[in-house]
XYZ file of C-alpha atoms in Angstrom:
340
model
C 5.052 -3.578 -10.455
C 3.944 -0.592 -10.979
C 4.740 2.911 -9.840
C 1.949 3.355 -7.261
C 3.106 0.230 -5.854
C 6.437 0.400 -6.074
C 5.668 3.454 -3.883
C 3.355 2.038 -1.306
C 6.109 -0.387 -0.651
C 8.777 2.103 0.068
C 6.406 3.521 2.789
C 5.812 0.280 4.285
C 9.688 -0.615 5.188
C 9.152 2.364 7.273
C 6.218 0.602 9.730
C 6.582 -1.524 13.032
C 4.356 -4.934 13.596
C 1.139 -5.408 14.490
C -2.100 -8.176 16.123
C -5.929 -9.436 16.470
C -9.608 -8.416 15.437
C -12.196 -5.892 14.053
C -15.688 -4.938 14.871
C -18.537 -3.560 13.249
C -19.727 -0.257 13.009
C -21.309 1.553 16.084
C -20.955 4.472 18.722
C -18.871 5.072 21.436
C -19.006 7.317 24.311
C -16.426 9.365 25.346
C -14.887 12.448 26.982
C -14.271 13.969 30.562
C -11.077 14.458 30.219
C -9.513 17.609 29.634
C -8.070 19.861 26.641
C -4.681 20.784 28.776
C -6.438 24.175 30.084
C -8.462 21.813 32.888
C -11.841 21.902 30.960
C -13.982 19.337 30.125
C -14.173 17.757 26.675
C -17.871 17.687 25.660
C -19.756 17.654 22.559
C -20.158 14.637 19.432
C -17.302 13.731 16.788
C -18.671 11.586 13.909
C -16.228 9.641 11.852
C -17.414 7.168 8.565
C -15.723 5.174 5.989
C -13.458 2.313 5.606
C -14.334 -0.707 7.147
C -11.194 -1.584 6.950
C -9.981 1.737 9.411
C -13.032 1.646 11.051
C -12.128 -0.762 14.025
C -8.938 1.481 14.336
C -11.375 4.483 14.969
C -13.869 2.161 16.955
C -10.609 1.339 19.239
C -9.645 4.154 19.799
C -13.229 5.454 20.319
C -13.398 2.873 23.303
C -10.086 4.135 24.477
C -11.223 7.902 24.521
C -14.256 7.118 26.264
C -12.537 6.406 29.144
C -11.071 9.487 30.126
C -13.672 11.559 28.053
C -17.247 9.822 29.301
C -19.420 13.150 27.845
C -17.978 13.282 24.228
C -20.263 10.633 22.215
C -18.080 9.277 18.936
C -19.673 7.675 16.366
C -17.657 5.229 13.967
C -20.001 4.048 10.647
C -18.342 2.128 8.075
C -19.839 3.317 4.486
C -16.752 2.595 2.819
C -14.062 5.113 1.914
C -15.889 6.208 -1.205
C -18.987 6.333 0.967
C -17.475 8.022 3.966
C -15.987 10.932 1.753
C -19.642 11.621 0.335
C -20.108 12.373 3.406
C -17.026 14.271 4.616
C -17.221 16.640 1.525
C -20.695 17.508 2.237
C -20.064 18.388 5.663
C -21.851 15.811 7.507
C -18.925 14.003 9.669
C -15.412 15.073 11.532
C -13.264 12.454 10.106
C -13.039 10.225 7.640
C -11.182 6.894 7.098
C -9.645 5.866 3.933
C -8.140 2.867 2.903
C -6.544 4.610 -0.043
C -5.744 8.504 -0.856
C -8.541 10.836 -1.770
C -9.623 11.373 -5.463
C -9.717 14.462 -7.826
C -13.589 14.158 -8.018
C -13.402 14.028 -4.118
C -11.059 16.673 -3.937
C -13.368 18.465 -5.528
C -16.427 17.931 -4.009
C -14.655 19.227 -0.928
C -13.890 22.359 -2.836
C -17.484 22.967 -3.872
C -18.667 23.001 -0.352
C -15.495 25.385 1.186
C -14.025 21.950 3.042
C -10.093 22.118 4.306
C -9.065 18.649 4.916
C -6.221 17.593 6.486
C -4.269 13.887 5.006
C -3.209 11.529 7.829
C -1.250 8.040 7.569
C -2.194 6.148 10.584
C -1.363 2.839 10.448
C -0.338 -0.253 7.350
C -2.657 -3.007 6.336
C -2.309 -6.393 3.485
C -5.131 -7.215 1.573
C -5.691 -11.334 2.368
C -7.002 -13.666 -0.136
C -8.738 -16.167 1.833
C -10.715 -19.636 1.186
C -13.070 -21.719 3.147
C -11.040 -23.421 5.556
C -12.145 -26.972 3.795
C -10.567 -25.778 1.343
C -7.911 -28.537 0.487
C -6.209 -27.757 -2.624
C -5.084 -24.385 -2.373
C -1.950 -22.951 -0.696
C -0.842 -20.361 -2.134
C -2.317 -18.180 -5.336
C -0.210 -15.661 -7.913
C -1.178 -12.463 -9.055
C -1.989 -13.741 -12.657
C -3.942 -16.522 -11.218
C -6.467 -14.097 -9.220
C -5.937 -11.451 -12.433
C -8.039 -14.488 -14.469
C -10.446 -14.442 -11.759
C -11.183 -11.204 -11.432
C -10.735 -8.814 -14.161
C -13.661 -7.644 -15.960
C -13.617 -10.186 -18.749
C -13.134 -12.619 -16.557
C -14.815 -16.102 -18.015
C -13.724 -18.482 -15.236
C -16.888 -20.050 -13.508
C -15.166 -23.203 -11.811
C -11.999 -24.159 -10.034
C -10.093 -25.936 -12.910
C -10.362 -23.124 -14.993
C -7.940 -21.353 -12.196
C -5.616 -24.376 -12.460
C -5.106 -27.442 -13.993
C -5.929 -30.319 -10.947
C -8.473 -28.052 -9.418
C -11.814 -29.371 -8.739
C -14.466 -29.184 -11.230
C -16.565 -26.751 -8.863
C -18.119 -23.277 -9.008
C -16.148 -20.532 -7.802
C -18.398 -18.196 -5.350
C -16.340 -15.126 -5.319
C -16.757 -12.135 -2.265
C -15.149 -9.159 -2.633
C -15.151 -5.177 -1.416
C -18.118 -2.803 -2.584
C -17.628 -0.319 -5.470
C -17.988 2.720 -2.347
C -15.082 0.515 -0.693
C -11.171 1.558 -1.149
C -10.124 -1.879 -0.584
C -12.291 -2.191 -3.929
C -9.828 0.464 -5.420
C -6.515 -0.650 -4.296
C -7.717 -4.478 -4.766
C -8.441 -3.711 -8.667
C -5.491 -1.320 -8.714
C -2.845 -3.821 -7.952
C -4.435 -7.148 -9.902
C -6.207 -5.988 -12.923
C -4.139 -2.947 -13.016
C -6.989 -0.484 -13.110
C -8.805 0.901 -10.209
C -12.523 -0.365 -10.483
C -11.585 -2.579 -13.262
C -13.273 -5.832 -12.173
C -16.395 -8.598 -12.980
C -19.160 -7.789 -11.650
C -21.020 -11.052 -10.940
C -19.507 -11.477 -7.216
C -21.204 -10.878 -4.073
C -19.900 -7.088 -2.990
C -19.853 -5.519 0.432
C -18.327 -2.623 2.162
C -18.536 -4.307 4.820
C -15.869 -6.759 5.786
C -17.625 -8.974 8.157
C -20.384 -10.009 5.210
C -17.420 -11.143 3.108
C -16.196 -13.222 6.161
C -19.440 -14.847 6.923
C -20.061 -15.546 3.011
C -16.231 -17.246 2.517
C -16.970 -18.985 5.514
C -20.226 -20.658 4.827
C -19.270 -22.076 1.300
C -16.637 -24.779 0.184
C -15.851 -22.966 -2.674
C -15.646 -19.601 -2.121
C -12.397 -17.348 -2.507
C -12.596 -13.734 -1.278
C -10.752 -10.932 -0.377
C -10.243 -8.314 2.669
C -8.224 -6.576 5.249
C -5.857 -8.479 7.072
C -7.179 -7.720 10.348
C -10.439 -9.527 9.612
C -8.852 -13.057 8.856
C -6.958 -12.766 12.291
C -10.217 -12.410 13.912
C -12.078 -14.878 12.008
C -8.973 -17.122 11.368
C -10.477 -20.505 12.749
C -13.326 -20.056 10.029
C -10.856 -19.152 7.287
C -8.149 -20.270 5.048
C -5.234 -17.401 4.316
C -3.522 -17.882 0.596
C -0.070 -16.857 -0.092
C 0.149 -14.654 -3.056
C 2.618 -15.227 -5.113
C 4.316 -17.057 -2.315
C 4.287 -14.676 0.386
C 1.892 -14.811 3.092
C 0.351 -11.608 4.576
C 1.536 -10.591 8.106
C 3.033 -7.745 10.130
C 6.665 -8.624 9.007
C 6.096 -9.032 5.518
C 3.984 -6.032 5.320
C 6.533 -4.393 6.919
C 9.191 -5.088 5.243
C 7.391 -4.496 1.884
C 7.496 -8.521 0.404
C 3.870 -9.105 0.338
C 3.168 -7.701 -2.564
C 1.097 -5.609 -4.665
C -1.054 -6.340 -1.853
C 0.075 -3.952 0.968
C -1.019 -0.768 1.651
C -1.262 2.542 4.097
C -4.376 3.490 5.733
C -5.558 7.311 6.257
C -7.840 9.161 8.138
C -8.898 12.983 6.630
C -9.876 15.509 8.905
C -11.884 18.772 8.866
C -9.730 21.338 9.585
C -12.568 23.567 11.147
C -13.744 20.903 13.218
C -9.795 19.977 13.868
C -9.762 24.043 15.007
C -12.949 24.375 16.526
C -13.953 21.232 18.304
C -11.194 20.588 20.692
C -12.687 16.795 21.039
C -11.744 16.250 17.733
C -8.118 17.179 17.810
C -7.684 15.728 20.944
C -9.295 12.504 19.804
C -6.503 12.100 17.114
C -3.943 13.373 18.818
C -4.688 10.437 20.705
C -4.526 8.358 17.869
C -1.090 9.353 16.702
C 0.591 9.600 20.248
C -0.595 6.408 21.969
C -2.221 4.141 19.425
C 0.388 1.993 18.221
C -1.100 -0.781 20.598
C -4.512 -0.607 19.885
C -3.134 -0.547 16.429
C -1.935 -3.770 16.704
C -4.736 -5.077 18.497
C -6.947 -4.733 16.031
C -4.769 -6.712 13.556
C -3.065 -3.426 11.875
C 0.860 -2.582 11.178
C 1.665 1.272 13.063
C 3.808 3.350 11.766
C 7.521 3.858 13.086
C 7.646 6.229 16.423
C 9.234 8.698 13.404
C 6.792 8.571 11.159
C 3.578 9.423 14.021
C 6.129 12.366 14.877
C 6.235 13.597 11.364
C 2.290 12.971 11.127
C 1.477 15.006 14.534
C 3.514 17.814 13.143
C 1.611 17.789 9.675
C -1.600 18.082 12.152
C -0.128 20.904 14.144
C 0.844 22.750 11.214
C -2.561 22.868 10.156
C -1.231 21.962 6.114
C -4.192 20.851 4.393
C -4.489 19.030 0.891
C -3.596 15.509 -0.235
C 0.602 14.721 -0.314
C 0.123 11.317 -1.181
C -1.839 11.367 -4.158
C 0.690 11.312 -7.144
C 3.692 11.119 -4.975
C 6.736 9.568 -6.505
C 8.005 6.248 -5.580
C 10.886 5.064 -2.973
C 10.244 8.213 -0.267
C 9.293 8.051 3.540
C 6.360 9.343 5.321
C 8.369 12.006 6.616
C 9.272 13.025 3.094
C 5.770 13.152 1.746
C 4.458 15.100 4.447
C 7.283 17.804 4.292
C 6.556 18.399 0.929
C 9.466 16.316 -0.758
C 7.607 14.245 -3.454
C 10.521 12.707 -5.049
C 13.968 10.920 -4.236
């Protein structure tokens, strides 16, 4: 294991459990409520990226609506690389991540005078699923979906997997290159983020992969565990390496390499200057945990969303989590500890 994972798995011993199902991309509308002082929320906050965090935003979207009727929030789901294209060229409020920002986006931001601020909202496992006629595979290791998928890759059919397999084409669905899911994914099995084949059908956005593993015998794919719950009575969910994705194994860290955090990244002028925004994630932090599960996500612990909503208030902006050290806490990251 490696030292990026080692690390993500020390953050998620610190999470609580989560529940059920994801939706596409779209707009909500929201506001009414108030920003403490008695007036009104108005005004637009536009959010992209992850499909993965997207139905967290999309929730909790539909949540803020209800007390906020004339703020409109719109939730697309480019992908995290896509949704930071956007973010560091000023077009949207927030964006989702399923994986910490890069140098090149980092710097992007610079170029165009963007202050972001890094927030850990919630835990998510990667699930390797097959069609659920799929009735000679249980349970898959790391080195096993390593022959699959890594960029040399020659396996075309089953047996070439393992021995006893059937003598079929694989069809293989995976995450988009714009996708972080695509990062992490390559990250923990080939060992090299964007190291993969290329001859797969790619999407950023989750549902396609669903709908493609789904309608074929053969296929094996992979996505965000929230998407299998929803879609679990068309799929069949692999063990890897004998551990099955769920909230208690990604919380307690033993479904592994394939567990991870999930971000958001926030303007900090609109965070300053659009009270809808702030509000809107101060939402998120406070009173999301259930939502959170809803959608099929792990939160964080009641601790760690304290720690988060002071890194907000604080107004510190930058990345913490890229090139943190392994075996610290939330908590730690965000007050600037970076190692043990």
């Amino acid at each position: 294991m490696n030292t990026r994972q080692i690390f993500w798995t020390a953050i998620a011993t610190c999470a609580l459990l989560g529940g059920c199902g994801p939706s596409t991309s779209g707009s909500a509308s929201s506001s009414g409520g108030s920003t403490g002082g008695g007036a009104k929320l108005t005004g637009t906050v536009d959010i992209d990226g992850s499909s993965t965090v997207g139905p967290i935003m999309q929730a909790m979207a539909e949540e803020f609506g209800k007390s906020n009727p004339d703020v409109k929030v719109t939730v697309g789901i480019s992908g995290t690389g896509g949704g930071f294209k956007k973010f560091s060229s000023g077009e949207i409020d927030i964006a989702d991540a399923s994986r910490p920002i890069e140098e090149k986006e980092i710097a992007a931001c610079k170029e165009k005078g963007i202050e972001f601020i890094e927030l850990p909202v919630a835990f998510d496992g990667l699930s390797v699923v097959v069609n659920s006629q799929n009735d000679f595979l249980e349970d898959i290791t790391v080195a096993e979906l390593k022959s699959v998928w890594s960029p040399d890759s020659t396996v075309k059919t089953w047996d070439q997997v393992r021995a006893g397999f059937p003598k079929e084409p694989i069809k293989l669905y995976g995450a988009g290159t714009d996708s972080g899911t695509f990062d992490y994914f390559t990250k923990a099995i080939n060992g090299k983020e964007k190291a993969s084949r290329s001859d797969y059908q790619a999407s950023e956005d989750d549902n396609t992969l669903v709908q493609g593993v789904a309608g074929d015998k053969f296929a094996l794919g992979y996505f965000g565990y929230a998407y299998y719950e929803q879609n679990k009575d068309k799929l069949k969910l692999l063990k890897v390496n004998g551990v099955a994705p769920s909230p208690e194994t990604i919380n307690d860290g033993t479904y592994q390499p394939l567990s991870r955090p999930l971000f958001i990244y926030v303007n900090k002028k609109s965070l300053d200057e659009k009270p809808q925004v702030k509000e809107l994630v101060k939402l998120l932090l406070t009173g999301g945990k259930d939502l959170i599960r809803t959608v099929g996500y792990v939160p964080l612990s009641d601790e760690d969303y304290k720690s988060v909503e002071d890194h907000m208030n604080k107004g510190t902006t930058g990345t913490v989590f890229r090139g943190a050290e392994t075996g610290i806490k939330i908590k730690d990251v965000l007050s600037g500890s970076k190692s043990k």
